[in-house]
Amino acid sequence: MDFDPASLRFDANGLVPAIAQDHATGEVLMLAWMNAEAVSRTLTTGRVTYWSRSRQAFWVKGETSGHTQRLVEMRIDCDRDCLLMLIEQAGPACHTNRRSCFYTALRAGEERIILDPMA
Amino acid sequence: MDFDPASLRFDANGLVPAIAQDHATGEVLMLAWMNAEAVSRTLTTGRVTYWSRSRQAFWVKGETSGHTQRLVEMRIDCDRDCLLMLIEQAGPACHTNRRSCFYTALRAGEERIILDPMA
């Protein structure tokens, strides 16, 4: 692999934001964070692996829940400080059991829940 | 408006990442940052307004280039620390004149430019 994760522009904590988008529907499912090693592991294994800021540990998405993310393609933005991952999501991406974490919309100045948890 | 931007969970710099997605096509166009006042201005004016970390100033997208972003709907993620904006993009979103900032794909371990600048 010629691509070097160290060539990305990480923030002061050594992280970049990574957007997960359903490769088939285009739905944006979540945003989490990756350090260089998480990027490398994601590319090598094809299983999306984040860095958990709260736990300060690698987080193989779905490792405990089974709601895995298979990497279809990783894209880099023009500033090299953000990643877009086209993925195949097994089940819900959100810990609330919803397909996407972005289930709260602002409509007429109020918050509205627009997605139900998956059955 | 009942929604209070201060209810979001801002980072140590007072910012949240904001993803801009084409409301019609689902294409993810860019990611930039907002503070509470940028969120408020975006909601009030309907013109997407970021906080420029490099310039330390408000950044009304397209104010100089004409490549404006009209807000269609703002969504909040489960942790309240990331925004998804469904927008209507005038022209290219990227400063390289490409429709999206995510024009570099990793394929077979190499970086490939997959979008041309707009005419």
Coordinates of C-alpha atoms in Angstrom, one line a residue:
Chain A
M1 CA 0.0 0.0 0.0
D2 CA 1.5 3.3 -1.1
F3 CA -0.9 5.5 0.9
D4 CA 0.6 6.5 4.2
P5 CA -2.0 7.4 7.0
A6 CA 0.7 9.7 8.5
S7 CA 0.2 11.9 5.5
L8 CA -3.2 13.0 6.8
R9 CA -3.4 16.2 8.9
F10 CA -4.4 15.1 12.4
D11 CA -5.5 17.5 15.0
A12 CA -3.7 18.3 18.3
N13 CA -5.0 15.0 19.7
G14 CA -3.8 13.0 16.7
L15 CA -7.3 12.5 15.3
V16 CA -9.3 13.2 12.2
P17 CA -13.1 13.1 12.0
A18 CA -14.4 10.2 9.9
I19 CA -17.9 10.3 8.4
A20 CA -19.6 7.0 7.7
Q21 CA -22.0 7.0 4.8
D22 CA -24.1 4.1 3.5
H23 CA -22.5 3.2 0.2
A24 CA -25.8 2.2 -1.4
T25 CA -28.3 4.7 -0.1
G26 CA -26.1 7.7 0.6
E27 CA -27.5 8.0 4.1
V28 CA -25.0 9.6 6.5
L29 CA -24.9 7.3 9.5
M30 CA -22.5 8.7 12.0
L31 CA -19.3 10.6 12.6
A32 CA -16.5 9.3 14.8
W33 CA -12.7 9.8 15.1
M34 CA -9.6 8.0 13.9
N35 CA -6.0 8.2 14.6
A36 CA -3.3 7.0 12.1
E37 CA -3.4 3.5 13.5
A38 CA -7.2 3.3 13.3
V39 CA -7.0 4.4 9.6
S40 CA -4.4 1.8 8.9
R41 CA -6.4 -1.0 10.7
T42 CA -9.6 0.0 8.8
L43 CA -7.8 -0.2 5.5
T44 CA -6.0 -3.4 6.3
T45 CA -8.9 -5.3 7.8
G46 CA -11.8 -3.7 5.9
R47 CA -13.6 -3.4 9.2
V48 CA -14.1 0.2 10.2
T49 CA -12.1 0.9 13.4
Y50 CA -12.4 4.2 15.2
W51 CA -10.5 5.6 18.2
S52 CA -12.8 6.1 21.1
R53 CA -12.1 9.4 22.7
S54 CA -14.1 8.5 25.9
R55 CA -12.5 5.1 26.4
Q56 CA -9.1 6.1 24.8
A57 CA -9.0 2.8 23.0
F58 CA -9.5 1.3 19.5
W59 CA -13.1 0.7 18.7
V60 CA -13.8 -1.9 16.1
K61 CA -17.4 -0.9 15.2
G62 CA -19.8 -3.7 16.0
E63 CA -17.3 -5.9 17.8
T64 CA -19.7 -6.3 20.7
S65 CA -23.0 -5.3 19.1
G66 CA -22.6 -7.1 15.9
H67 CA -23.4 -3.9 14.0
T68 CA -20.3 -3.9 12.0
Q69 CA -19.2 -1.6 9.2
R70 CA -17.5 -3.0 6.2
L71 CA -15.4 -0.5 4.3
V72 CA -16.3 -0.1 0.7
E73 CA -14.1 2.9 -0.1
M74 CA -12.3 5.5 1.9
R75 CA -12.1 9.1 0.6
I76 CA -9.9 12.0 1.8
D77 CA -10.9 15.7 1.7
C78 CA -9.0 18.5 0.0
D79 CA -7.4 19.6 3.3
R80 CA -6.5 16.0 4.2
D81 CA -8.0 16.5 7.7
C82 CA -11.3 14.6 7.2
L83 CA -12.3 11.2 5.9
L84 CA -15.4 10.0 4.2
M85 CA -16.0 6.3 4.5
L86 CA -18.5 4.5 2.2
I87 CA -19.6 1.5 4.1
E88 CA -21.9 -1.4 4.3
Q89 CA -23.7 -1.2 7.7
A90 CA -25.0 -4.3 9.5
G91 CA -28.1 -3.2 11.4
P92 CA -28.3 0.1 13.2
A93 CA -25.2 2.4 13.3
C94 CA -26.4 4.3 16.4
H95 CA -26.2 3.0 20.0
T96 CA -29.9 4.0 20.3
N97 CA -30.6 1.2 17.8
R98 CA -31.5 3.6 15.1
R99 CA -30.1 3.3 11.6
S100 CA -28.4 6.7 11.8
C101 CA -27.2 8.9 14.6
F102 CA -28.7 11.9 12.9
Y103 CA -32.3 11.2 13.9
T104 CA -33.0 14.6 15.4
A105 CA -34.1 17.3 12.9
L106 CA -34.8 21.0 13.6
R107 CA -38.2 21.8 12.1
A108 CA -40.0 25.1 12.7
G109 CA -37.4 25.8 15.4
E110 CA -38.0 22.7 17.4
E111 CA -36.3 19.3 17.7
R112 CA -38.2 16.5 16.1
I113 CA -37.2 12.8 16.3
I114 CA -37.5 11.6 12.7
L115 CA -36.3 8.0 13.0
D116 CA -37.6 5.1 15.1
P117 CA -35.3 2.4 16.6
M118 CA -35.0 -0.6 14.4
A119 CA -37.0 -3.7 15.3
Chain B
M1 CA -37.3 29.3 18.2
D2 CA -37.2 26.9 21.1
F3 CA -33.9 25.2 20.0
D4 CA -30.9 26.6 21.9
P5 CA -27.6 26.2 20.1
A6 CA -25.9 26.3 23.5
S7 CA -27.5 22.9 24.2
L8 CA -25.0 21.3 21.8
R9 CA -21.8 19.7 23.1
F10 CA -19.0 21.9 21.8
D11 CA -15.4 20.8 22.0
A12 CA -12.6 22.6 24.0
N13 CA -12.5 25.2 21.3
G14 CA -16.2 25.8 21.4
L15 CA -16.8 24.1 18.0
V16 CA -18.8 21.2 16.5
P17 CA -18.1 19.5 13.2
A18 CA -20.8 20.2 10.6
I19 CA -21.2 17.9 7.6
A20 CA -22.8 19.4 4.5
Q21 CA -24.8 17.0 2.4
D22 CA -26.6 17.8 -0.9
H23 CA -30.3 17.5 0.1
A24 CA -31.3 16.1 -3.3
T25 CA -28.5 13.7 -4.3
G26 CA -27.2 12.7 -0.9
E27 CA -23.6 13.6 -1.9
V28 CA -21.4 14.6 1.0
L29 CA -19.8 17.8 0.0
M30 CA -17.6 19.0 2.8
L31 CA -17.1 19.2 6.6
A32 CA -16.4 22.4 8.4
W33 CA -16.9 23.8 11.9
M34 CA -19.4 25.9 13.8
N35 CA -19.6 27.6 17.1
A36 CA -22.9 28.4 18.8
E37 CA -23.2 31.7 17.1
A38 CA -22.5 30.2 13.6
V39 CA -25.3 27.6 14.3
S40 CA -27.6 30.4 15.3
R41 CA -26.8 32.6 12.2
T42 CA -27.2 29.6 9.9
L43 CA -30.7 28.8 11.3
T44 CA -31.7 32.5 11.3
T45 CA -30.5 33.4 7.8
G46 CA -30.8 30.0 6.0
R47 CA -27.3 30.7 4.7
V48 CA -24.8 28.2 6.0
T49 CA -22.2 30.0 8.1
Y50 CA -19.2 28.3 9.5
W51 CA -16.4 29.4 11.9
S52 CA -13.1 29.5 10.1
R53 CA -10.5 28.0 12.4
S54 CA -7.6 29.4 10.3
R55 CA -9.0 32.9 10.1
Q56 CA -10.8 32.9 13.5
A57 CA -13.8 34.6 11.9
F58 CA -17.3 33.8 10.7
W59 CA -17.4 32.4 7.2
V60 CA -20.6 32.8 5.3
K61 CA -20.1 30.1 2.7
G62 CA -20.0 31.5 -0.8
E63 CA -19.9 35.1 0.4
T64 CA -16.9 35.9 -1.9
S65 CA -17.1 33.0 -4.3
G66 CA -20.9 33.0 -4.9
H67 CA -20.9 29.3 -4.1
T68 CA -23.5 29.6 -1.4
Q69 CA -25.2 26.9 0.7
R70 CA -28.8 27.3 1.4
L71 CA -29.9 25.3 4.5
V72 CA -32.7 22.9 3.9
E73 CA -32.6 21.1 7.2
M74 CA -30.2 20.8 10.1
R75 CA -29.9 17.6 12.0
I76 CA -28.2 16.8 15.3
D77 CA -26.6 13.5 16.2
C78 CA -27.3 11.4 19.3
D79 CA -24.4 12.8 21.3
R80 CA -25.3 16.4 20.3
D81 CA -21.7 16.9 19.2
C82 CA -22.0 16.8 15.5
L83 CA -24.3 18.4 12.9
L84 CA -25.6 17.2 9.6
M85 CA -26.8 19.9 7.2
L86 CA -28.9 19.1 4.3
I87 CA -28.3 21.9 1.8
E88 CA -28.7 23.3 -1.6
Q89 CA -25.2 24.0 -3.0
A90 CA -24.7 26.7 -5.6
G91 CA -21.8 25.5 -7.8
P92 CA -18.8 23.7 -6.3
A93 CA -18.5 23.3 -2.6
C94 CA -14.7 22.9 -2.7
H95 CA -12.1 25.6 -3.1
T96 CA -10.5 23.5 -5.8
N97 CA -13.7 24.1 -7.8
R98 CA -14.9 20.6 -7.4
R99 CA -18.4 19.7 -6.5
S100 CA -17.2 17.9 -3.3
C101 CA -14.1 18.2 -1.1
F102 CA -14.0 14.4 -1.0
Y103 CA -12.5 13.9 -4.5
T104 CA -9.6 11.7 -3.5
A105 CA -10.4 8.0 -3.2
L106 CA -8.1 5.2 -1.9
R107 CA -8.2 2.4 -4.5
A108 CA -5.9 -0.5 -4.5
G109 CA -3.8 1.3 -1.8
E110 CA -3.3 4.4 -3.9
E111 CA -4.8 7.8 -4.0
R112 CA -7.0 8.5 -7.1
I113 CA -8.6 11.8 -8.0
I114 CA -12.2 10.8 -8.9
L115 CA -13.7 14.3 -9.5
D116 CA -12.8 16.9 -12.1
P117 CA -13.1 20.7 -11.3
M118 CA -16.4 22.1 -12.6
A119 CA -16.4 23.9 -15.9

